Amino acid sequence: MRRPLGVTVSRHIMDSQRLHPKATGDLSGLLNELIVAAKTIGAEVNMAGLADILGMSGKTNIQGEEVQKLDEFANRTIINRMARSGYLCVMTSEEEDDIIPVQDGYTGKYTLAFDPLDGSSNIDVNVSIGTIFSVHRRVTASGQGDKRDILQAGRKQVAAGYILYGSSTMLVFTTGEGVHGFTLDPSVGEFYLSHADIKTPERSKYLSINAGNRPYWQQNVRDYFDLLGEYDPEKDRPYSTRYIGSLVADFHRNLITGGLFAYPRDSRNPDQPHGKLRLLYEASPLAMLIEEAGGRAITDDGRNILDIEPEDLHQRVPLIIGSKADVDEAEEFLS
Ligand code: AHM
Ligand code: MG
């Protein structure tokens, strides 16, 4: 469904809801609450560079209030806002060891998994970072939710998206009806539809990998990325590399321009041979977005990310994600 540009995100969400006469409005309400949290985080991110100048670099700021690290601030902002939203029964955050209950008396029918501020190595250096979120419908009947509500396959997500705090702040999300991007106009505090119905290019020539991990990769992964770097005019190779080190920013770039992002398993942690990225907070929501945009997301041994049944809140997964033709070719080579 295409809408004229200039539509606000709340209008877009309301219009989408109207297409579903049986909808209660809870998912719309949930997304709107999350957007308020995102704007709060975005405002704080934009102030980050001023912290030293304003004398806020210590434990307390000039008002004598305690200053939180940005990732803690983002985590608390989302938890505090969403726990009393009335739309959730349980949450989980990359920053918390265990599930997060909601306020008694405010339980609802959805669950929320989130990475409050992805790209931790870039937080203090003014490089794009973001918040990633994933929403499921609860499976338990009522009251507070539990791990069964959280540990659901990505295929069952009802919504997923991210907020990118970059040169401008962008919200990109899907509810299963295409991927839509909104850009924040900071002068009025509104997200406006700027990228309607995003489709990622079928093929690209960009590769996003941390090449410094090459010695730790499996041999077939090394061979494949070496191949993409070789001269082959028929295949439009070599590929160019682009790696920001914030998944959300690397993903966003590739979504728009086309690209292949990979964080394969490596040999550094033999007890947990699953790469670095988390299934619930990173891989699964981005996999829903990329499939909706026409791309694919798999593991380095060819499993579809959206079909993985999670067993653990902080489970990691080797991730290959991006343009369909590129993921297809990687899958064929690696299997
Ligand atoms: P984080 O959740 O601590 O930020 O870690 C995840 C980040 C991703 O944003 C990014 O893709 C990856 O770690 C980068 O890792 P590396 O520095 O090993 O390349
Ligand atoms: Mg992260």
PDB file of N, CA and C in Angstrom, residues 263-309:
ATOM      1  N   TYR A 263      27.810 -11.866   9.953  1.00  0.00           N
ATOM      2  CA  TYR A 263      28.602 -12.054  11.171  1.00  0.00           C
ATOM      3  C   TYR A 263      28.568 -13.551  11.462  1.00  0.00           C
ATOM      4  N   PRO A 264      29.501 -14.297  10.812  1.00  0.00           N
ATOM      5  CA  PRO A 264      29.475 -15.756  10.937  1.00  0.00           C
ATOM      6  C   PRO A 264      29.993 -16.221  12.296  1.00  0.00           C
ATOM      7  N   ARG A 265      29.822 -17.491  12.560  1.00  0.00           N
ATOM      8  CA  ARG A 265      30.413 -18.055  13.788  1.00  0.00           C
ATOM      9  C   ARG A 265      31.926 -17.974  13.649  1.00  0.00           C
ATOM     10  N   ASP A 266      32.632 -17.950  14.783  1.00  0.00           N
ATOM     11  CA  ASP A 266      34.091 -17.980  14.725  1.00  0.00           C
ATOM     12  C   ASP A 266      34.627 -18.833  15.852  1.00  0.00           C
ATOM     13  N   SER A 267      35.921 -19.035  15.854  1.00  0.00           N
ATOM     14  CA  SER A 267      36.514 -20.029  16.765  1.00  0.00           C
ATOM     15  C   SER A 267      36.939 -19.428  18.097  1.00  0.00           C
ATOM     16  N   ARG A 268      36.600 -18.159  18.343  1.00  0.00           N
ATOM     17  CA  ARG A 268      37.101 -17.550  19.579  1.00  0.00           C
ATOM     18  C   ARG A 268      36.456 -18.099  20.836  1.00  0.00           C
ATOM     19  N   ASN A 269      35.203 -18.519  20.707  1.00  0.00           N
ATOM     20  CA  ASN A 269      34.504 -19.011  21.882  1.00  0.00           C
ATOM     21  C   ASN A 269      33.927 -20.391  21.587  1.00  0.00           C
ATOM     22  N   PRO A 270      34.771 -21.433  21.747  1.00  0.00           N
ATOM     23  CA  PRO A 270      34.333 -22.774  21.343  1.00  0.00           C
ATOM     24  C   PRO A 270      33.126 -23.275  22.126  1.00  0.00           C
ATOM     25  N   ASP A 271      32.901 -22.729  23.330  1.00  0.00           N
ATOM     26  CA  ASP A 271      31.741 -23.172  24.107  1.00  0.00           C
ATOM     27  C   ASP A 271      30.439 -22.624  23.539  1.00  0.00           C
ATOM     28  N   GLN A 272      30.556 -21.574  22.786  1.00  0.00           N
ATOM     29  CA  GLN A 272      29.339 -20.944  22.266  1.00  0.00           C
ATOM     30  C   GLN A 272      29.589 -20.550  20.800  1.00  0.00           C
ATOM     31  N   PRO A 273      29.632 -21.544  19.942  1.00  0.00           N
ATOM     32  CA  PRO A 273      30.115 -21.292  18.577  1.00  0.00           C
ATOM     33  C   PRO A 273      29.031 -20.695  17.672  1.00  0.00           C
ATOM     34  N   HIS A 274      28.503 -19.567  18.054  1.00  0.00           N
ATOM     35  CA  HIS A 274      27.358 -19.044  17.316  1.00  0.00           C
ATOM     36  C   HIS A 274      27.538 -17.613  16.851  1.00  0.00           C
ATOM     37  N   GLY A 275      28.763 -17.159  16.691  1.00  0.00           N
ATOM     38  CA  GLY A 275      28.929 -15.768  16.298  1.00  0.00           C
ATOM     39  C   GLY A 275      28.623 -14.861  17.476  1.00  0.00           C
ATOM     40  N   LYS A 276      28.279 -13.628  17.185  1.00  0.00           N
ATOM     41  CA  LYS A 276      28.139 -12.645  18.248  1.00  0.00           C
ATOM     42  C   LYS A 276      26.705 -12.156  18.435  1.00  0.00           C
ATOM     43  N   LEU A 277      25.956 -12.102  17.352  1.00  0.00           N
ATOM     44  CA  LEU A 277      24.681 -11.379  17.384  1.00  0.00           C
ATOM     45  C   LEU A 277      23.573 -12.210  18.025  1.00  0.00           C
ATOM     46  N   ARG A 278      22.653 -11.517  18.656  1.00  0.00           N
ATOM     47  CA  ARG A 278      21.590 -12.206  19.404  1.00  0.00           C
ATOM     48  C   ARG A 278      20.375 -12.456  18.528  1.00  0.00           C
ATOM     49  N   LEU A 279      19.817 -13.646  18.709  1.00  0.00           N
ATOM     50  CA  LEU A 279      18.654 -14.028  17.906  1.00  0.00           C
ATOM     51  C   LEU A 279      17.452 -13.112  18.191  1.00  0.00           C
ATOM     52  N   LEU A 280      17.102 -12.968  19.470  1.00  0.00           N
ATOM     53  CA  LEU A 280      15.836 -12.287  19.787  1.00  0.00           C
ATOM     54  C   LEU A 280      15.893 -10.781  19.578  1.00  0.00           C
ATOM     55  N   TYR A 281      17.052 -10.177  19.828  1.00  0.00           N
ATOM     56  CA  TYR A 281      17.110  -8.709  19.839  1.00  0.00           C
ATOM     57  C   TYR A 281      17.654  -8.130  18.536  1.00  0.00           C
ATOM     58  N   GLU A 282      18.331  -8.952  17.755  1.00  0.00           N
ATOM     59  CA  GLU A 282      18.996  -8.418  16.568  1.00  0.00           C
ATOM     60  C   GLU A 282      18.596  -9.197  15.310  1.00  0.00           C
ATOM     61  N   ALA A 283      18.937 -10.488  15.272  1.00  0.00           N
ATOM     62  CA  ALA A 283      18.753 -11.252  14.025  1.00  0.00           C
ATOM     63  C   ALA A 283      17.285 -11.400  13.634  1.00  0.00           C
ATOM     64  N   SER A 284      16.463 -11.768  14.598  1.00  0.00           N
ATOM     65  CA  SER A 284      15.075 -12.087  14.285  1.00  0.00           C
ATOM     66  C   SER A 284      14.276 -10.869  13.773  1.00  0.00           C
ATOM     67  N   PRO A 285      14.322  -9.724  14.473  1.00  0.00           N
ATOM     68  CA  PRO A 285      13.595  -8.571  13.932  1.00  0.00           C
ATOM     69  C   PRO A 285      14.125  -8.103  12.584  1.00  0.00           C
ATOM     70  N   LEU A 286      15.451  -8.113  12.409  1.00  0.00           N
ATOM     71  CA  LEU A 286      15.990  -7.658  11.122  1.00  0.00           C
ATOM     72  C   LEU A 286      15.653  -8.662  10.013  1.00  0.00           C
ATOM     73  N   ALA A 287      15.540  -9.944  10.380  1.00  0.00           N
ATOM     74  CA  ALA A 287      15.155 -10.959   9.386  1.00  0.00           C
ATOM     75  C   ALA A 287      13.722 -10.724   8.913  1.00  0.00           C
ATOM     76  N   MET A 288      12.827 -10.358   9.829  1.00  0.00           N
ATOM     77  CA  MET A 288      11.446 -10.070   9.396  1.00  0.00           C
ATOM     78  C   MET A 288      11.435  -8.870   8.445  1.00  0.00           C
ATOM     79  N   LEU A 289      12.202  -7.844   8.790  1.00  0.00           N
ATOM     80  CA  LEU A 289      12.249  -6.655   7.935  1.00  0.00           C
ATOM     81  C   LEU A 289      12.788  -6.999   6.547  1.00  0.00           C
ATOM     82  N   ILE A 290      13.885  -7.761   6.513  1.00  0.00           N
ATOM     83  CA  ILE A 290      14.509  -7.995   5.199  1.00  0.00           C
ATOM     84  C   ILE A 290      13.619  -8.872   4.324  1.00  0.00           C
ATOM     85  N   GLU A 291      12.936  -9.853   4.932  1.00  0.00           N
ATOM     86  CA  GLU A 291      12.026 -10.687   4.106  1.00  0.00           C
ATOM     87  C   GLU A 291      10.888  -9.846   3.561  1.00  0.00           C
ATOM     88  N   GLU A 292      10.368  -8.962   4.397  1.00  0.00           N
ATOM     89  CA  GLU A 292       9.285  -8.074   3.944  1.00  0.00           C
ATOM     90  C   GLU A 292       9.763  -7.157   2.819  1.00  0.00           C
ATOM     91  N   ALA A 293      11.059  -6.864   2.828  1.00  0.00           N
ATOM     92  CA  ALA A 293      11.623  -5.961   1.816  1.00  0.00           C
ATOM     93  C   ALA A 293      12.142  -6.731   0.601  1.00  0.00           C
ATOM     94  N   GLY A 294      11.952  -8.053   0.589  1.00  0.00           N
ATOM     95  CA  GLY A 294      12.348  -8.849  -0.574  1.00  0.00           C
ATOM     96  C   GLY A 294      13.693  -9.527  -0.449  1.00  0.00           C
ATOM     97  N   GLY A 295      14.358  -9.399   0.692  1.00  0.00           N
ATOM     98  CA  GLY A 295      15.658 -10.047   0.890  1.00  0.00           C
ATOM     99  C   GLY A 295      15.523 -11.322   1.705  1.00  0.00           C
ATOM    100  N   ARG A 296      16.656 -11.780   2.270  1.00  0.00           N
ATOM    101  CA  ARG A 296      16.642 -13.038   3.039  1.00  0.00           C
ATOM    102  C   ARG A 296      17.604 -12.947   4.214  1.00  0.00           C
ATOM    103  N   ALA A 297      17.393 -13.814   5.211  1.00  0.00           N
ATOM    104  CA  ALA A 297      18.317 -13.917   6.345  1.00  0.00           C
ATOM    105  C   ALA A 297      18.469 -15.382   6.725  1.00  0.00           C
ATOM    106  N   ILE A 298      19.722 -15.846   6.759  1.00  0.00           N
ATOM    107  CA  ILE A 298      19.996 -17.249   7.093  1.00  0.00           C
ATOM    108  C   ILE A 298      21.169 -17.321   8.071  1.00  0.00           C
ATOM    109  N   THR A 299      21.389 -18.514   8.599  1.00  0.00           N
ATOM    110  CA  THR A 299      22.599 -18.754   9.378  1.00  0.00           C
ATOM    111  C   THR A 299      23.713 -19.156   8.418  1.00  0.00           C
ATOM    112  N   ASP A 300      24.943 -19.298   8.925  1.00  0.00           N
ATOM    113  CA  ASP A 300      26.034 -19.682   8.016  1.00  0.00           C
ATOM    114  C   ASP A 300      25.995 -21.163   7.658  1.00  0.00           C
ATOM    115  N   ASP A 301      25.020 -21.912   8.221  1.00  0.00           N
ATOM    116  CA  ASP A 301      24.803 -23.275   7.729  1.00  0.00           C
ATOM    117  C   ASP A 301      23.413 -23.428   7.106  1.00  0.00           C
ATOM    118  N   GLY A 302      22.885 -22.307   6.631  1.00  0.00           N
ATOM    119  CA  GLY A 302      21.729 -22.367   5.736  1.00  0.00           C
ATOM    120  C   GLY A 302      20.357 -22.464   6.386  1.00  0.00           C
ATOM    121  N   ARG A 303      20.243 -22.248   7.706  1.00  0.00           N
ATOM    122  CA  ARG A 303      18.900 -22.254   8.314  1.00  0.00           C
ATOM    123  C   ARG A 303      18.272 -20.872   8.167  1.00  0.00           C
ATOM    124  N   ASN A 304      16.970 -20.844   7.920  1.00  0.00           N
ATOM    125  CA  ASN A 304      16.280 -19.561   7.861  1.00  0.00           C
ATOM    126  C   ASN A 304      16.160 -19.004   9.282  1.00  0.00           C
ATOM    127  N   ILE A 305      16.634 -17.783   9.471  1.00  0.00           N
ATOM    128  CA  ILE A 305      16.638 -17.178  10.811  1.00  0.00           C
ATOM    129  C   ILE A 305      15.229 -17.196  11.419  1.00  0.00           C
ATOM    130  N   LEU A 306      14.221 -16.938  10.585  1.00  0.00           N
ATOM    131  CA  LEU A 306      12.857 -16.809  11.122  1.00  0.00           C
ATOM    132  C   LEU A 306      12.281 -18.140  11.592  1.00  0.00           C
ATOM    133  N   ASP A 307      12.908 -19.251  11.201  1.00  0.00           N
ATOM    134  CA  ASP A 307      12.382 -20.558  11.612  1.00  0.00           C
ATOM    135  C   ASP A 307      13.047 -21.105  12.872  1.00  0.00           C
ATOM    136  N   ILE A 308      14.047 -20.416  13.399  1.00  0.00           N
ATOM    137  CA  ILE A 308      14.759 -20.931  14.580  1.00  0.00           C
ATOM    138  C   ILE A 308      13.880 -20.763  15.822  1.00  0.00           C
ATOM    139  N   GLU A 309      13.693 -21.871  16.532  1.00  0.00           N
ATOM    140  CA  GLU A 309      12.936 -21.815  17.794  1.00  0.00           C
ATOM    141  C   GLU A 309      13.915 -21.433  18.902  1.00  0.00           C
TER     142      GLU A 309
END
